[in-house]
mmCIF file of C-alpha atoms in Angstrom:
data_model
loop_
_atom_site.group_PDB
_atom_site.id
_atom_site.type_symbol
_atom_site.label_atom_id
_atom_site.label_comp_id
_atom_site.label_asym_id
_atom_site.label_seq_id
_atom_site.Cartn_x
_atom_site.Cartn_y
_atom_site.Cartn_z
ATOM 1 C CA MET A 1 116.607 120.321 76.083
ATOM 2 C CA SER A 2 115.351 116.794 76.759
ATOM 3 C CA LYS A 3 115.287 115.393 80.256
ATOM 4 C CA LYS A 4 117.756 112.791 81.412
ATOM 5 C CA ASN A 5 116.237 109.401 82.211
ATOM 6 C CA ALA A 6 116.781 106.801 84.922
ATOM 7 C CA LEU A 7 115.334 103.285 85.137
ATOM 8 C CA ILE A 8 114.456 101.251 88.220
ATOM 9 C CA VAL A 9 113.685 97.558 87.657
ATOM 10 C CA SER A 10 111.657 96.392 90.655
ATOM 11 C CA ALA A 11 110.581 92.801 91.179
ATOM 12 C CA HIS A 12 107.491 93.762 93.155
ATOM 13 C CA SER A 13 105.286 96.784 93.558
ATOM 14 C CA ALA A 14 106.875 98.031 96.800
ATOM 15 C CA ASP A 15 110.552 97.143 96.387
ATOM 16 C CA PHE A 16 111.454 100.437 94.743
ATOM 17 C CA VAL A 17 109.913 102.411 97.615
ATOM 18 C CA TRP A 18 111.930 100.841 100.442
ATOM 19 C CA ARG A 19 115.198 100.449 98.577
ATOM 20 C CA ALA A 20 115.434 103.308 96.084
ATOM 21 C CA GLY A 21 112.742 105.824 97.034
ATOM 22 C CA GLY A 22 115.345 108.387 98.045
ATOM 23 C CA ALA A 23 117.249 108.161 94.763
ATOM 24 C CA ILE A 24 113.989 108.394 92.825
ATOM 25 C CA ALA A 25 112.815 111.493 94.708
ATOM 26 C CA LEU A 26 116.245 113.110 94.529
ATOM 27 C CA TYR A 27 116.623 112.753 90.767
ATOM 28 C CA ALA A 28 112.986 113.632 90.094
ATOM 29 C CA GLU A 29 113.565 116.822 92.079
ATOM 30 C CA ARG A 30 116.551 117.549 89.832
ATOM 31 C CA GLY A 31 114.286 117.400 86.787
ATOM 32 C CA TRP A 32 115.025 113.861 85.615
ATOM 33 C CA ASN A 33 112.428 111.479 84.242
ATOM 34 C CA VAL A 34 112.656 108.495 86.580
ATOM 35 C CA HIS A 35 110.744 105.428 85.414
ATOM 36 C CA VAL A 36 109.937 102.422 87.591
ATOM 37 C CA LEU A 37 109.305 99.104 85.857
ATOM 38 C CA CYS A 38 107.516 96.702 88.222
ATOM 39 C CA LEU A 39 107.753 93.109 87.073
ATOM 40 C CA SER A 40 104.898 92.059 89.376
ATOM 41 C CA TYR A 41 102.467 93.436 91.931
ATOM 42 C CA GLY A 42 103.793 91.360 94.833
ATOM 43 C CA GLU A 43 100.310 89.932 95.079
ATOM 44 C CA ARG A 44 101.146 86.570 96.658
ATOM 45 C CA GLY A 45 104.274 86.670 98.767
ATOM 46 C CA GLU A 46 104.395 90.328 99.781
ATOM 47 C CA SER A 47 100.753 91.004 100.572
ATOM 48 C CA ALA A 48 100.210 89.013 103.757
ATOM 49 C CA LYS A 49 98.119 91.767 105.348
ATOM 50 C CA LEU A 50 95.748 91.761 102.378
ATOM 51 C CA TRP A 51 95.276 87.999 102.474
ATOM 52 C CA LYS A 52 94.042 88.241 106.059
ATOM 53 C CA GLN A 53 91.000 90.110 104.759
ATOM 54 C CA GLN A 54 87.971 87.909 104.201
ATOM 55 C CA GLY A 55 87.078 87.360 100.558
ATOM 56 C CA MET A 56 90.406 88.533 99.135
ATOM 57 C CA THR A 57 91.094 87.374 95.584
ATOM 58 C CA LEU A 58 94.238 87.401 93.479
ATOM 59 C CA ASP A 59 92.863 90.012 91.078
ATOM 60 C CA HIS A 60 91.775 92.294 93.907
ATOM 61 C CA ALA A 61 95.164 91.942 95.615
ATOM 62 C CA LYS A 62 96.823 92.962 92.338
ATOM 63 C CA HIS A 63 94.492 95.936 92.021
ATOM 64 C CA LEU A 64 95.210 97.145 95.553
ATOM 65 C CA ARG A 65 98.967 96.731 95.200
ATOM 66 C CA GLN A 66 98.986 98.547 91.852
ATOM 67 C CA LYS A 67 97.005 101.410 93.375
ATOM 68 C CA GLU A 68 99.443 101.697 96.288
ATOM 69 C CA SER A 69 102.442 101.527 94.003
ATOM 70 C CA GLN A 70 101.086 104.186 91.651
ATOM 71 C CA GLN A 71 100.387 106.529 94.565
ATOM 72 C CA ALA A 72 103.881 105.983 95.979
ATOM 73 C CA ALA A 73 105.473 106.635 92.584
ATOM 74 C CA ASP A 74 103.454 109.848 92.260
ATOM 75 C CA ILE A 75 104.726 111.021 95.640
ATOM 76 C CA LEU A 76 108.317 110.259 94.677
ATOM 77 C CA GLY A 77 107.917 111.961 91.316
ATOM 78 C CA ALA A 78 108.350 108.879 89.122
ATOM 79 C CA THR A 79 106.443 107.350 86.254
ATOM 80 C CA ILE A 80 105.631 103.661 86.624
ATOM 81 C CA SER A 81 104.545 100.690 84.538
ATOM 82 C CA PHE A 82 103.654 97.098 85.422
ATOM 83 C CA MET A 83 104.342 93.846 83.593
ATOM 84 C CA ASP A 84 102.275 91.414 85.726
ATOM 85 C CA CYS A 85 104.822 88.584 85.435
ATOM 86 C CA GLY A 86 103.559 86.808 88.521
ATOM 87 C CA ASP A 87 104.808 86.705 92.074
ATOM 88 C CA TYR A 88 106.032 83.751 94.115
ATOM 89 C CA PRO A 89 107.028 82.637 91.570
ATOM 90 C CA LEU A 90 108.069 85.374 89.137
ATOM 91 C CA ARG A 91 108.344 83.915 85.637
ATOM 92 C CA VAL A 92 109.253 85.665 82.397
ATOM 93 C CA SER A 93 109.092 84.438 78.780
ATOM 94 C CA ASP A 94 111.427 85.641 76.021
ATOM 95 C CA ASP A 95 108.633 87.903 74.799
ATOM 96 C CA MET A 96 108.463 89.569 78.204
ATOM 97 C CA LEU A 97 112.249 89.872 78.292
ATOM 98 C CA PHE A 98 112.145 91.657 74.942
ATOM 99 C CA LYS A 99 109.557 94.062 76.370
ATOM 100 C CA ILE A 100 112.111 95.012 79.021
ATOM 101 C CA VAL A 101 114.628 95.502 76.216
ATOM 102 C CA ASP A 102 112.120 97.837 74.546
ATOM 103 C CA VAL A 103 111.947 99.904 77.735
ATOM 104 C CA TYR A 104 115.739 100.248 77.764
ATOM 105 C CA ARG A 105 115.874 101.354 74.135
ATOM 106 C CA SER A 106 113.000 103.810 74.346
ATOM 107 C CA LEU A 107 114.142 105.307 77.658
ATOM 108 C CA GLN A 108 117.923 105.285 77.066
ATOM 109 C CA PRO A 109 118.574 105.574 80.825
ATOM 110 C CA GLU A 110 121.652 107.272 82.239
ATOM 111 C CA PHE A 111 121.693 104.716 85.058
ATOM 112 C CA VAL A 112 119.747 101.675 86.256
ATOM 113 C CA LEU A 113 118.833 100.561 89.782
ATOM 114 C CA THR A 114 117.776 97.007 90.561
ATOM 115 C CA HIS A 115 118.082 94.083 92.981
ATOM 116 C CA SER A 116 121.083 92.179 94.339
ATOM 117 C CA PHE A 117 122.597 89.160 92.589
ATOM 118 C CA LYS A 118 121.550 86.827 95.397
ATOM 119 C CA ASP A 119 118.700 86.603 97.890
ATOM 120 C CA PRO A 120 118.059 83.234 99.565
ATOM 121 C CA TYR A 121 114.875 84.645 101.105
ATOM 122 C CA ASN A 122 113.237 85.782 97.875
ATOM 123 C CA PHE A 123 114.083 84.193 94.528
ATOM 124 C CA ASP A 124 112.072 86.818 92.636
ATOM 125 C CA HIS A 125 114.705 89.438 93.516
ATOM 126 C CA PRO A 126 117.778 87.849 91.897
ATOM 127 C CA LEU A 127 115.627 86.928 88.886
ATOM 128 C CA ALA A 128 114.752 90.613 88.519
ATOM 129 C CA ASN A 129 118.487 91.353 88.678
ATOM 130 C CA GLN A 130 119.195 88.807 85.933
ATOM 131 C CA LEU A 131 116.430 90.191 83.730
ATOM 132 C CA ALA A 132 117.606 93.773 84.198
ATOM 133 C CA LEU A 133 121.183 92.884 83.262
ATOM 134 C CA GLU A 134 120.287 90.528 80.405
ATOM 135 C CA ALA A 135 117.871 93.044 78.888
ATOM 136 C CA ARG A 136 120.572 95.711 79.127
ATOM 137 C CA ILE A 137 122.972 93.521 77.137
ATOM 138 C CA ILE A 138 120.380 92.644 74.492
ATOM 139 C CA ALA A 139 119.487 96.332 74.161
ATOM 140 C CA GLN A 140 123.141 96.973 73.263
ATOM 141 C CA ALA A 141 123.137 94.371 70.483
ATOM 142 C CA HIS A 142 123.066 95.754 66.924
ATOM 143 C CA GLY A 143 121.469 92.532 65.702
ATOM 144 C CA HIS A 144 118.411 92.847 67.944
ATOM 145 C CA ASN A 145 115.735 94.642 65.917
ATOM 146 C CA PRO A 146 118.246 96.230 63.492
ATOM 147 C CA GLY A 147 117.583 99.867 62.747
ATOM 148 C CA GLU A 148 116.605 100.796 66.279
ATOM 149 C CA THR A 149 118.833 103.021 68.368
ATOM 150 C CA ILE A 150 120.925 100.726 70.543
ATOM 151 C CA LEU A 151 121.576 101.287 74.222
ATOM 152 C CA GLY A 152 124.884 102.711 75.421
ATOM 153 C CA ALA A 153 126.440 101.493 78.659
ATOM 154 C CA PRO A 154 124.437 102.870 81.586
ATOM 155 C CA PRO A 155 125.917 101.993 84.988
ATOM 156 C CA VAL A 156 123.874 99.583 87.088
ATOM 157 C CA PHE A 157 123.584 99.940 90.850
ATOM 158 C CA LEU A 158 122.139 97.256 93.113
ATOM 159 C CA PHE A 159 119.998 98.615 95.911
ATOM 160 C CA GLU A 160 120.121 97.184 99.399
ATOM 161 C CA PRO A 161 118.382 93.842 100.036
ATOM 162 C CA HIS A 162 116.505 93.165 103.263
ATOM 163 C CA GLN A 163 119.315 91.043 104.712
ATOM 164 C CA PRO A 164 122.493 92.187 102.931
ATOM 165 C CA GLU A 165 124.927 89.844 104.689
ATOM 166 C CA GLN A 166 122.944 86.786 103.565
ATOM 167 C CA CYS A 167 122.753 88.154 100.023
ATOM 168 C CA GLU A 168 126.511 88.766 99.702
ATOM 169 C CA TRP A 169 125.724 92.404 98.937
ATOM 170 C CA LYS A 170 128.290 95.073 99.763
ATOM 171 C CA PRO A 171 127.641 98.830 100.097
ATOM 172 C CA GLU A 172 130.000 100.606 97.697
ATOM 173 C CA THR A 173 128.194 103.882 97.006
ATOM 174 C CA PHE A 174 126.309 106.022 99.510
ATOM 175 C CA LEU A 175 123.701 108.503 98.314
ATOM 176 C CA ASP A 176 122.679 111.367 100.607
ATOM 177 C CA ILE A 177 118.862 111.403 100.633
ATOM 178 C CA SER A 178 118.416 113.672 103.658
ATOM 179 C CA SER A 179 116.784 116.426 101.600
ATOM 180 C CA VAL A 180 114.078 114.065 100.285
ATOM 181 C CA TRP A 181 113.693 111.763 103.270
ATOM 182 C CA GLU A 182 110.252 113.076 104.237
ATOM 183 C CA ARG A 183 108.998 112.351 100.734
ATOM 184 C CA LYS A 184 110.353 108.816 100.882
ATOM 185 C CA TYR A 185 108.761 108.225 104.270
ATOM 186 C CA THR A 186 105.439 109.587 102.997
ATOM 187 C CA ALA A 187 105.651 107.016 100.189
ATOM 188 C CA PHE A 188 106.301 104.346 102.857
ATOM 189 C CA GLN A 189 102.951 105.140 104.416
ATOM 190 C CA ILE A 190 101.109 104.431 101.168
ATOM 191 C CA MET A 191 102.367 100.832 101.210
ATOM 192 C CA GLY A 192 99.878 99.674 103.836
ATOM 193 C CA ALA A 193 100.205 96.016 102.878
ATOM 194 C CA GLN A 194 103.739 96.037 104.346
ATOM 195 C CA GLU A 195 103.436 98.465 107.237
ATOM 196 C CA HIS A 196 105.852 96.345 109.272
ATOM 197 C CA LEU A 197 108.709 97.561 107.039
ATOM 198 C CA TRP A 198 108.309 101.306 107.685
ATOM 199 C CA GLU A 199 110.384 101.353 110.858
ATOM 200 C CA TYR A 200 112.917 98.844 109.564
ATOM 201 C CA TYR A 201 113.811 100.899 106.480
ATOM 202 C CA THR A 202 113.908 104.071 108.549
ATOM 203 C CA ARG A 203 116.614 102.443 110.659
ATOM 204 C CA VAL A 204 118.446 101.348 107.508
ATOM 205 C CA ALA A 205 118.451 104.915 106.169
ATOM 206 C CA LEU A 206 119.759 106.286 109.470
ATOM 207 C CA GLN A 207 122.491 103.638 109.650
ATOM 208 C CA ARG A 208 123.624 104.271 106.084
ATOM 209 C CA GLY A 209 123.530 107.987 106.845
ATOM 210 C CA VAL A 210 126.013 107.495 109.683
ATOM 211 C CA GLN A 211 128.279 105.470 107.416
ATOM 212 C CA ALA A 212 127.983 108.010 104.587
ATOM 213 C CA ALA A 213 128.955 110.814 106.947
ATOM 214 C CA ARG A 214 131.878 108.811 108.303
ATOM 215 C CA ASN A 215 133.180 108.197 104.777
ATOM 216 C CA SER A 216 132.772 111.760 103.545
ATOM 217 C CA GLY A 217 133.078 114.197 106.415
ATOM 218 C CA LYS A 218 129.707 115.652 105.396
ATOM 219 C CA LYS A 219 126.680 116.085 107.628
ATOM 220 C CA ILE A 220 124.380 113.341 106.356
ATOM 221 C CA LYS A 221 121.414 112.009 108.319
ATOM 222 C CA TYR A 222 119.715 109.690 105.838
ATOM 223 C CA ALA A 223 121.338 107.736 103.012
ATOM 224 C CA GLU A 224 120.794 104.841 100.636
ATOM 225 C CA ALA A 225 123.571 102.414 99.803
ATOM 226 C CA TYR A 226 124.269 100.728 96.476
ATOM 227 C CA GLN A 227 126.583 98.086 95.074
ATOM 228 C CA CYS A 228 128.137 98.747 91.653
ATOM 229 C CA VAL A 229 127.913 96.076 88.958
ATOM 230 C CA TYR A 230 130.340 97.519 86.427
ATOM 231 C CA PRO A 231 133.563 99.549 86.867
ATOM 232 C CA ARG A 232 132.962 103.290 87.108
ATOM 233 C CA VAL A 233 134.574 105.451 84.434
ATOM 234 C CA ALA A 234 135.497 109.026 85.384
ATOM 235 C CA ASP A 235 137.675 111.944 84.327
ATOM 236 C CA ASP A 236 139.143 112.291 87.816
ATOM 237 C CA LEU A 237 139.133 110.482 91.148
ATOM 238 C CA LEU A 238 137.228 113.114 93.131
#
């Protein structure tokens, strides 16, 4: 029996760790193939600590961020690939967009996780959202590379941005990640270029855990929150 697949479209090399590391670890533990597609390494705007080192170059920053990201993905149990589309600004040609479409068609994910629609603090994030959604639609089109297996309709969930109120992002689904929290936090510690975010995203997980418990009656300590893009289809309401 083949494994089920999930896809995470991450603008930068660390975004998936802070925002979806729990979901990745949880589904990897359940035997899924979880693939992270990093559109860039975060080499310019999200590597401030690296740029304080004397003699740092763009290529070396990319190398260090890729190494961190690969190690974090290994800890979480995911596979990962990089597109090197640039960072601050992120820019993607039609050819690169079609490569994302290829990932959708080859992976046939059961669900997709990506960034919020808006982020006035980081324009790379909503662009990653647009690319993830546009590629999903193209992958469903019979006229794109006829003869290939088209994509179905995997649900898309938007993981939590750094400042959700400013991004008009609303938590609609809570995922209990208590059982894999230690693995997520271990992945945090690999991302040394953004050490200042370790404590912040720990507080986020605890806060969402409180809200998840309040909305379920379950004992939940750590959670991730997601916004749904498309209506959910189910056989019952429970």
